[in-house]
Tab-separated table of C-alpha atoms and ligand atoms in Angstrom:
chain	number	residue	atom	x	y	z
A	1	UNK	CA	-108.432	-30.709	-6.719
A	2	UNK	CA	-105.029	-32.795	-7.504
A	3	UNK	CA	-102.843	-34.321	-4.807
A	4	UNK	CA	-99.891	-31.744	-4.140
A	5	UNK	CA	-97.402	-34.478	-3.341
A	6	UNK	CA	-97.902	-35.576	-6.924
A	7	UNK	CA	-95.717	-32.708	-7.685
A	8	UNK	CA	-92.916	-34.124	-5.784
A	9	UNK	CA	-89.535	-34.770	-7.764
A	10	UNK	CA	-90.469	-38.013	-9.852
A	11	UNK	CA	-87.094	-39.541	-8.328
A	12	UNK	CA	-88.293	-38.880	-4.582
A	13	UNK	CA	-91.737	-40.092	-4.828
A	14	UNK	CA	-91.034	-43.630	-2.686
A	15	UNK	CA	-87.882	-42.063	-1.050
A	16	UNK	CA	-87.874	-43.386	2.728
A	17	UNK	CA	-85.012	-41.052	3.915
A	18	UNK	CA	-82.572	-41.861	6.568
A	19	UNK	CA	-83.910	-44.179	9.010
A	20	UNK	CA	-82.211	-43.294	12.405
A	21	UNK	CA	-82.524	-44.929	15.696
A	22	UNK	CA	-85.160	-42.839	16.791
A	23	UNK	CA	-87.507	-44.121	13.504
A	24	UNK	CA	-88.278	-47.182	15.112
A	25	UNK	CA	-91.235	-47.237	17.897
A	26	UNK	CA	-89.271	-49.767	20.554
A	27	UNK	CA	-90.029	-49.860	23.928
A	28	UNK	CA	-87.371	-50.530	26.644
A	29	UNK	CA	-85.622	-49.300	29.398
A	30	UNK	CA	-81.820	-49.695	28.574
A	31	UNK	CA	-81.143	-47.776	25.455
A	32	UNK	CA	-77.938	-49.086	23.556
A	33	UNK	CA	-79.234	-48.510	19.773
A	34	UNK	CA	-77.967	-45.102	18.955
A	35	UNK	CA	-74.136	-45.428	19.855
A	36	UNK	CA	-74.801	-42.392	22.254
A	37	UNK	CA	-72.649	-42.252	25.565
A	38	UNK	CA	-73.160	-44.241	28.187
A	39	UNK	CA	-72.406	-41.213	30.923
A	40	UNK	CA	-73.272	-37.501	30.474
A	41	UNK	CA	-70.946	-34.617	29.630
A	42	UNK	CA	-69.221	-32.995	32.650
A	43	UNK	CA	-70.714	-29.817	30.979
A	44	UNK	CA	-74.218	-30.681	30.476
A	45	UNK	CA	-77.025	-29.344	32.453
A	46	UNK	CA	-79.447	-29.865	30.192
A	47	UNK	CA	-80.011	-33.342	29.476
A	48	UNK	CA	-78.417	-33.796	26.232
A	49	UNK	CA	-76.666	-36.878	26.026
A	50	UNK	CA	-79.181	-38.186	23.799
A	51	UNK	CA	-80.286	-37.505	20.415
A	52	UNK	CA	-83.299	-35.120	20.397
A	53	UNK	CA	-86.935	-36.251	19.308
A	54	UNK	CA	-86.991	-35.330	15.629
A	55	UNK	CA	-90.356	-33.775	15.947
A	56	UNK	CA	-91.211	-33.550	19.610
A	57	UNK	CA	-95.227	-33.855	20.138
A	58	UNK	CA	-95.331	-31.065	23.024
A	59	UNK	CA	-93.641	-29.027	20.354
A	60	UNK	CA	-95.733	-29.752	17.100
A	61	UNK	CA	-98.851	-29.657	19.354
A	62	UNK	CA	-98.133	-26.074	20.721
A	63	UNK	CA	-96.971	-24.699	17.477
A	64	UNK	CA	-100.355	-26.178	15.764
A	65	UNK	CA	-102.446	-24.449	18.442
A	66	UNK	CA	-100.315	-21.058	17.926
A	67	UNK	CA	-100.795	-21.240	13.966
A	68	UNK	CA	-104.524	-22.623	14.287
A	69	UNK	CA	-103.558	-25.965	11.858
A	70	UNK	CA	-103.533	-29.898	12.823
A	71	UNK	CA	-99.828	-30.740	14.253
A	72	UNK	CA	-99.737	-33.489	11.189
A	73	UNK	CA	-99.989	-29.997	8.699
A	74	UNK	CA	-96.580	-28.656	10.202
A	75	UNK	CA	-92.967	-29.478	10.031
A	76	UNK	CA	-90.651	-27.652	12.474
A	77	UNK	CA	-87.283	-27.176	11.366
A	78	UNK	CA	-83.943	-24.729	11.765
A	79	UNK	CA	-85.791	-21.595	10.935
A	80	UNK	CA	-88.287	-21.224	7.810
A	81	UNK	CA	-84.834	-20.786	5.648
A	82	UNK	CA	-84.500	-24.423	6.325
A	83	UNK	CA	-88.123	-25.043	4.978
A	84	UNK	CA	-87.268	-23.057	1.686
A	85	UNK	CA	-84.458	-25.418	1.355
A	86	UNK	CA	-86.505	-28.344	1.760
A	87	UNK	CA	-89.272	-27.416	-0.552
A	88	UNK	CA	-86.817	-26.543	-3.325
A	89	UNK	CA	-84.828	-29.932	-2.867
A	90	UNK	CA	-88.830	-31.776	-2.619
A	91	UNK	CA	-90.049	-29.954	-5.744
A	92	UNK	CA	-87.488	-29.069	-8.158
A	93	UNK	CA	-85.419	-31.755	-9.972
A	94	UNK	CA	-81.576	-30.539	-9.844
A	95	UNK	CA	-80.638	-28.760	-13.126
A	96	UNK	CA	-84.201	-28.917	-14.513
A	97	UNK	CA	-86.732	-27.514	-12.198
A	98	UNK	CA	-87.813	-23.810	-11.774
A	99	UNK	CA	-89.146	-21.710	-9.262
A	100	UNK	CA	-90.731	-17.985	-9.764
A	101	UNK	CA	-89.908	-15.268	-7.424
A	102	UNK	CA	-91.463	-11.803	-7.254
A	103	UNK	CA	-88.628	-9.021	-6.511
A	104	UNK	CA	-87.469	-7.479	-4.456
A	105	UNK	CA	-88.139	-10.254	-2.181
A	106	UNK	CA	-86.092	-12.209	0.462
A	107	UNK	CA	-83.011	-13.669	-0.724
A	108	UNK	CA	-83.000	-17.201	0.118
A	109	UNK	CA	-85.187	-18.246	-2.234
A	110	UNK	CA	-83.116	-17.811	-5.154
A	111	UNK	CA	-79.805	-18.708	-3.183
A	112	UNK	CA	-81.652	-22.180	-2.217
A	113	UNK	CA	-82.565	-22.814	-5.862
A	114	UNK	CA	-79.091	-21.813	-7.145
A	115	UNK	CA	-77.176	-24.394	-4.803
A	116	UNK	CA	-79.885	-26.666	-6.332
A	117	UNK	CA	-79.470	-25.958	-10.012
A	118	UNK	CA	-83.168	-24.572	-10.397
A	119	UNK	CA	-83.770	-22.161	-12.744
A	120	UNK	CA	-85.410	-18.837	-11.042
A	121	UNK	CA	-87.863	-16.872	-12.878
A	122	UNK	CA	-88.450	-13.539	-11.550
A	123	UNK	CA	-91.839	-11.687	-12.046
A	124	UNK	CA	-91.062	-8.306	-10.363
A	125	UNK	CA	-93.593	-6.849	-7.743
A	126	UNK	CA	-95.307	-3.673	-9.413
A	127	UNK	CA	-94.268	-0.350	-7.739
A	128	UNK	CA	-96.939	2.572	-8.303
A	129	UNK	CA	-94.633	5.022	-6.627
A	130	UNK	CA	-96.542	4.593	-3.228
A	131	UNK	CA	-96.678	0.691	-2.872
A	132	UNK	CA	-95.641	-2.344	-4.232
A	133	UNK	CA	-98.217	-5.089	-5.722
A	134	UNK	CA	-97.932	-8.610	-6.543
A	135	UNK	CA	-99.113	-9.133	-10.570
A	136	UNK	CA	-100.725	-12.513	-10.075
A	137	UNK	CA	-101.945	-12.830	-13.575
A	138	UNK	CA	-98.306	-12.271	-14.745
A	139	UNK	CA	-97.042	-14.887	-11.419
A	140	UNK	CA	-99.548	-17.301	-12.636
A	141	UNK	CA	-98.331	-17.011	-16.749
A	142	UNK	CA	-95.014	-17.165	-15.821
A	143	UNK	CA	-95.110	-20.556	-13.717
A	144	UNK	CA	-97.281	-22.266	-16.045
A	145	UNK	CA	-94.730	-21.079	-19.084
A	146	UNK	CA	-91.509	-22.269	-16.968
A	147	UNK	CA	-92.987	-25.475	-15.708
A	148	UNK	CA	-92.172	-24.001	-12.219
A	149	UNK	CA	-93.219	-26.228	-9.182
A	150	UNK	CA	-93.123	-23.622	-6.595
A	151	UNK	CA	-93.983	-20.170	-6.584
A	152	UNK	CA	-92.634	-17.823	-3.689
A	153	UNK	CA	-94.738	-15.079	-2.556
A	154	UNK	CA	-93.473	-13.168	0.715
A	155	UNK	CA	-96.392	-11.859	2.510
A	156	UNK	CA	-95.742	-9.323	4.429
A	157	UNK	CA	-93.170	-8.936	1.804
A	158	UNK	CA	-89.169	-8.221	2.802
A	159	UNK	CA	-88.146	-5.858	2.078
A	160	UNK	CA	-91.017	-4.225	0.245
A	161	UNK	CA	-93.614	-4.428	3.821
A	162	UNK	CA	-96.570	-5.229	1.635
A	163	UNK	CA	-99.242	-7.772	1.414
A	164	UNK	CA	-100.380	-10.218	-0.997
A	165	UNK	CA	-104.505	-10.156	-0.872
A	166	UNK	CA	-105.447	-13.927	0.029
A	167	UNK	CA	-108.202	-13.592	-2.817
A	168	UNK	CA	-104.968	-12.957	-5.178
A	169	UNK	CA	-103.469	-15.891	-3.223
A	170	UNK	CA	-106.612	-17.857	-3.372
A	171	UNK	CA	-106.680	-16.956	-7.462
A	172	UNK	CA	-102.937	-18.021	-7.962
A	173	UNK	CA	-103.057	-21.410	-6.303
A	174	UNK	CA	-106.530	-22.434	-8.469
A	175	UNK	CA	-104.639	-21.436	-11.724
A	176	UNK	CA	-101.606	-23.186	-10.592
A	177	UNK	CA	-103.571	-26.852	-9.110
A	178	UNK	CA	-101.829	-29.612	-10.399
A	179	UNK	CA	-98.988	-27.585	-11.653
A	180	UNK	CA	-97.170	-25.611	-8.584
A	181	UNK	CA	-97.195	-25.170	-4.803
A	182	UNK	CA	-97.751	-21.471	-3.814
A	183	UNK	CA	-95.527	-20.806	-0.744
A	184	UNK	CA	-96.527	-18.029	1.122
A	185	UNK	CA	-93.558	-16.951	3.533
A	186	UNK	CA	-95.459	-15.129	6.307
A	187	UNK	CA	-91.997	-14.243	8.658
A	188	UNK	CA	-93.862	-10.869	9.592
A	189	UNK	CA	-97.526	-11.973	9.633
A	190	UNK	CA	-97.902	-11.286	13.641
A	191	UNK	CA	-97.258	-7.627	12.032
A	192	UNK	CA	-99.908	-7.474	9.617
A	193	UNK	CA	-103.640	-7.047	10.277
A	194	UNK	CA	-104.613	-9.218	7.486
A	195	UNK	CA	-105.477	-12.920	7.964
A	196	UNK	CA	-103.291	-15.812	7.546
A	197	UNK	CA	-103.115	-18.053	4.309
A	198	UNK	CA	-103.056	-20.852	6.631
A	199	UNK	CA	-106.956	-19.980	6.477
A	200	UNK	CA	-106.996	-20.741	2.697
A	201	UNK	CA	-105.311	-24.172	3.243
A	202	UNK	CA	-108.544	-26.337	3.645
A	203	UNK	CA	-109.681	-25.110	0.191
A	204	UNK	CA	-106.732	-25.277	-1.737
A	205	UNK	CA	-104.117	-27.968	-0.876
A	206	UNK	CA	-101.430	-26.457	-3.375
A	207	UNK	CA	-100.504	-23.522	-0.587
A	208	UNK	CA	-97.813	-23.800	1.829
A	209	UNK	CA	-97.422	-21.431	4.508
A	210	UNK	CA	-93.833	-20.649	6.144
A	211	UNK	CA	-93.826	-18.842	9.929
A	212	UNK	CA	-91.061	-18.669	11.907
A	213	UNK	CA	-90.310	-17.819	15.624
A	214	UNK	CA	-87.308	-15.463	14.514
A	215	UNK	CA	-89.133	-12.290	14.157
A	216	UNK	CA	-92.262	-11.467	16.053
A	217	UNK	CA	-91.579	-14.415	18.926
A	218	UNK	CA	-87.882	-12.731	19.447
A	219	UNK	CA	-86.123	-16.241	18.970
A	220	UNK	CA	-83.980	-15.843	16.078
A	221	UNK	CA	-80.832	-17.821	18.020
A	222	UNK	CA	-83.063	-20.800	18.576
A	223	UNK	CA	-83.821	-21.497	14.795
A	224	UNK	CA	-87.064	-22.511	14.552
A	225	UNK	CA	-89.508	-22.192	11.755
A	226	UNK	CA	-92.416	-24.205	10.365
A	227	UNK	CA	-93.795	-25.573	7.117
A	228	UNK	CA	-97.610	-25.837	7.229
A	229	UNK	CA	-99.212	-27.624	4.271
A	230	UNK	CA	-101.018	-30.733	3.249
A	231	UNK	CA	-100.235	-33.652	5.409
A	232	UNK	CA	-98.853	-35.826	2.918
A	233	UNK	CA	-96.560	-33.350	1.474
A	234	UNK	CA	-95.333	-32.431	4.945
A	235	UNK	CA	-94.420	-36.105	5.522
A	236	UNK	CA	-92.285	-35.910	2.265
A	237	UNK	CA	-90.595	-32.928	3.277
A	238	UNK	CA	-89.915	-34.657	6.702
A	239	UNK	CA	-88.085	-37.484	4.900
A	240	UNK	CA	-86.036	-35.063	2.825
A	241	UNK	CA	-85.096	-33.268	6.486
A	242	UNK	CA	-81.997	-34.028	8.514
A	243	UNK	CA	-82.455	-36.976	10.817
A	244	UNK	CA	-82.293	-34.884	14.192
A	245	UNK	CA	-83.026	-31.290	13.130
A	246	UNK	CA	-84.145	-29.690	16.478
A	247	UNK	CA	-81.383	-28.948	19.368
A	248	UNK	CA	-82.768	-30.409	22.766
A	249	UNK	CA	-82.248	-27.088	24.552
A	250	UNK	CA	-83.772	-25.138	21.615
A	251	UNK	CA	-87.059	-27.145	21.859
A	252	UNK	CA	-86.872	-26.533	25.374
A	253	UNK	CA	-86.929	-22.992	25.250
A	254	UNK	CA	-89.607	-22.648	22.450
A	255	UNK	CA	-92.013	-24.886	24.514
A	256	UNK	CA	-91.456	-22.317	27.518
A	257	UNK	CA	-91.959	-19.408	25.027
A	258	UNK	CA	-94.904	-21.050	23.705
A	259	UNK	CA	-96.878	-20.984	27.318
A	260	UNK	CA	-99.715	-18.522	27.788
A	261	UNK	CA	-97.416	-16.085	29.909
A	262	UNK	CA	-94.550	-15.353	27.468
A	263	UNK	CA	-97.011	-15.562	24.824
A	264	UNK	CA	-98.929	-12.781	26.192
A	265	UNK	CA	-95.939	-10.250	26.606
A	266	UNK	CA	-94.999	-11.207	22.881
A	267	UNK	CA	-98.091	-10.117	21.647
A	268	UNK	CA	-98.098	-6.810	23.700
A	269	UNK	CA	-94.398	-6.312	21.975
A	270	UNK	CA	-95.736	-6.891	18.765
A	271	UNK	CA	-98.428	-4.433	19.261
A	272	UNK	CA	-95.958	-1.784	20.764
A	273	UNK	CA	-93.540	-2.532	17.541
A	274	UNK	CA	-96.653	-1.975	15.380
A	275	UNK	CA	-97.395	1.521	17.284
A	276	UNK	CA	-93.596	2.389	16.920
A	277	UNK	CA	-93.687	1.334	13.257
A	278	UNK	CA	-96.009	4.029	12.486
A	279	UNK	CA	-94.153	6.935	14.472
A	280	UNK	CA	-91.226	5.883	12.679
A	281	UNK	CA	-92.833	5.858	9.334
A	282	UNK	CA	-94.344	9.318	9.747
A	283	UNK	CA	-91.877	10.988	11.438
A	284	UNK	CA	-89.417	9.592	8.331
A	285	UNK	CA	-92.006	11.123	5.793
A	286	UNK	CA	-90.769	14.695	7.157
A	287	UNK	CA	-87.177	13.946	6.599
A	288	UNK	CA	-85.266	16.409	3.955
A	289	UNK	CA	-84.468	14.351	1.163
A	290	UNK	CA	-86.869	11.675	1.576
A	291	UNK	CA	-88.115	10.315	-1.532
A	292	UNK	CA	-90.875	7.842	-0.133
A	293	UNK	CA	-91.583	5.624	2.933
A	294	UNK	CA	-93.671	2.735	2.140
A	295	UNK	CA	-96.864	1.662	4.176
A	296	UNK	CA	-95.705	-1.324	5.947
A	297	UNK	CA	-97.259	-4.522	7.685
A	298	UNK	CA	-94.172	-6.088	9.105
A	299	UNK	CA	-91.437	-4.760	11.649
A	300	UNK	CA	-89.291	-2.402	9.301
A	301	UNK	CA	-89.803	0.470	7.010
A	302	UNK	CA	-88.665	0.588	3.527
A	303	UNK	CA	-87.578	4.101	2.231
A	304	UNK	CA	-86.079	5.755	-0.690
A	305	UNK	CA	-83.761	8.774	-0.588
A	306	UNK	CA	-82.563	11.364	-2.919
A	307	UNK	CA	-79.226	10.250	-1.527
A	308	UNK	CA	-79.195	6.853	0.353
A	309	UNK	CA	-75.588	6.974	0.644
A	310	UNK	CA	-75.644	10.100	2.961
A	311	UNK	CA	-78.731	8.910	5.013
A	312	UNK	CA	-76.855	5.494	5.485
A	313	UNK	CA	-73.568	7.564	6.467
A	314	UNK	CA	-75.708	9.841	8.467
A	315	UNK	CA	-76.675	7.034	10.529
A	316	UNK	CA	-73.746	4.941	10.949
A	317	UNK	CA	-72.066	8.131	12.136
A	318	UNK	CA	-74.796	8.224	14.681
A	319	UNK	CA	-74.102	4.550	15.605
A	320	UNK	CA	-77.243	3.056	13.850
A	321	UNK	CA	-76.555	0.001	11.177
A	322	UNK	CA	-79.823	-0.392	8.773
A	323	UNK	CA	-79.938	-2.461	5.997
A	324	UNK	CA	-78.701	-1.197	2.852
A	325	UNK	CA	-80.844	-3.016	-0.091
A	326	UNK	CA	-79.649	-0.521	-3.029
A	327	UNK	CA	-78.578	-4.012	-4.787
A	328	UNK	CA	-82.060	-5.509	-4.982
A	329	UNK	CA	-83.573	-5.118	-8.469
A	330	UNK	CA	-85.848	-1.525	-8.452
A	331	UNK	CA	-84.458	-0.464	-5.036
A	332	UNK	CA	-81.378	1.539	-5.932
A	333	UNK	CA	-82.064	4.490	-3.687
A	334	UNK	CA	-83.275	2.644	-0.619
A	335	UNK	CA	-82.688	1.408	2.632
A	336	UNK	CA	-84.445	-0.800	5.099
A	337	UNK	CA	-84.715	0.035	8.650
A	338	UNK	CA	-85.756	-2.304	11.462
A	339	UNK	CA	-88.209	-1.004	14.017
A	340	UNK	CA	-86.385	-0.844	17.144
A	341	UNK	CA	-87.384	0.133	20.913
A	342	UNK	CA	-88.640	3.947	21.162
A	343	UNK	CA	-85.288	5.029	22.292
A	344	UNK	CA	-83.690	3.291	19.415
A	345	UNK	CA	-86.012	4.711	16.912
A	346	UNK	CA	-85.616	8.062	17.950
A	347	UNK	CA	-81.769	7.852	17.489
A	348	UNK	CA	-82.912	7.202	13.626
A	349	UNK	CA	-84.987	10.067	13.619
A	350	UNK	CA	-82.649	12.399	15.062
A	351	UNK	CA	-79.999	11.263	12.562
A	352	UNK	CA	-82.201	11.643	9.422
A	353	UNK	CA	-84.741	14.076	10.073
A	354	UNK	CA	-81.692	16.416	11.230
A	355	UNK	CA	-79.082	15.321	8.997
A	356	UNK	CA	-79.998	14.393	5.538
A	357	UNK	CA	-79.416	17.434	3.250
B	1	PLP	C1	-86.119	-13.364	8.328
B	1	PLP	C2	-87.003	-14.051	7.022
B	1	PLP	C3	-87.138	-15.484	7.292
B	1	PLP	C4	-86.091	-16.098	7.838
B	1	PLP	O1	-86.556	-16.748	8.828
B	1	PLP	P1	-85.798	-17.976	9.650
B	1	PLP	O2	-87.216	-18.870	10.558
B	1	PLP	O3	-85.086	-17.311	10.796
B	1	PLP	O4	-84.945	-19.045	8.684
B	1	PLP	C5	-87.748	-16.201	6.525
B	1	PLP	N1	-88.380	-15.408	5.455
B	1	PLP	C6	-88.566	-13.887	5.430
B	1	PLP	C7	-89.338	-13.428	4.301
B	1	PLP	C8	-87.516	-13.589	6.385
B	1	PLP	O5	-87.430	-12.150	6.140
């Protein structure tokens, strides 16, 4: 197996990044090395006079325990959106590099690639009319043919809700060894019953897994997501990252949220969301004009309608805003509906089962 860091852009191999005042491990009790203010702001009740620790040890340890990996395998950043951007910047030479995506999929992979001048090669998911499936052979062929250094798999998929089986991820990583990193975006993993691709990392070092606190953990506002992968690769991503990526109040809140009690509540709410997802999907299958409600391993359902516009309008008229995904390839008749609380899902069911002609 070759080392994943060998796939880093040639011009970044010796890149040290910005050395902040926090980079040097110095000891003292009068800190005059970062041009911080001498007195706190009058409105500061959270202790934010100083620049924050770039990767706080406690935070990293708790996240590593949560995701069952070693702390040095994990980079915390401003949502998994930042991890996507860092990966593209570290592995794609501007104006030359390429990534592979499998549409319909999460939009940020292509956005980051475009901003960076990297080519986007699309190997669409295969829709058999009942579920979406990733054609792993075609993805591997496309990655090799285009010299792509990153392949983005979204599992559970957004907006499709499907799972890429671990065997397929393993096969793909094997075929792309020494050629590309397989990034598995598991933003919705908590809602799935299949195991995480983190469990494959011991055998395949070219797999990076993205996780986030934005969905199951109900912390979208704190912007905390992680990349988990080979420790040397993670160290390179850290050097490409902003000097102080994690705001101190966010870190404090996340550390509290990862204590036993809030975690137990989170797990119970995920279970409730999964139950509601199945109830919502089942009810929607009975809606008039419903073409298909896809099976979902996430916290939303994707549905195709005879007339998606009137379904969207009926929901809006009832005060319910859902995601119109009709602009996505292959989804010209589809809407994505996030699973809400039971009363919210009842509103969706009432609007669609009663009103769609
Ligand atoms: C929501 C979402 C993200 C973004 O997560 P953040 O951590 O909030 O940046 C990443 N990937 C997918 C597939 C998502 O749906």
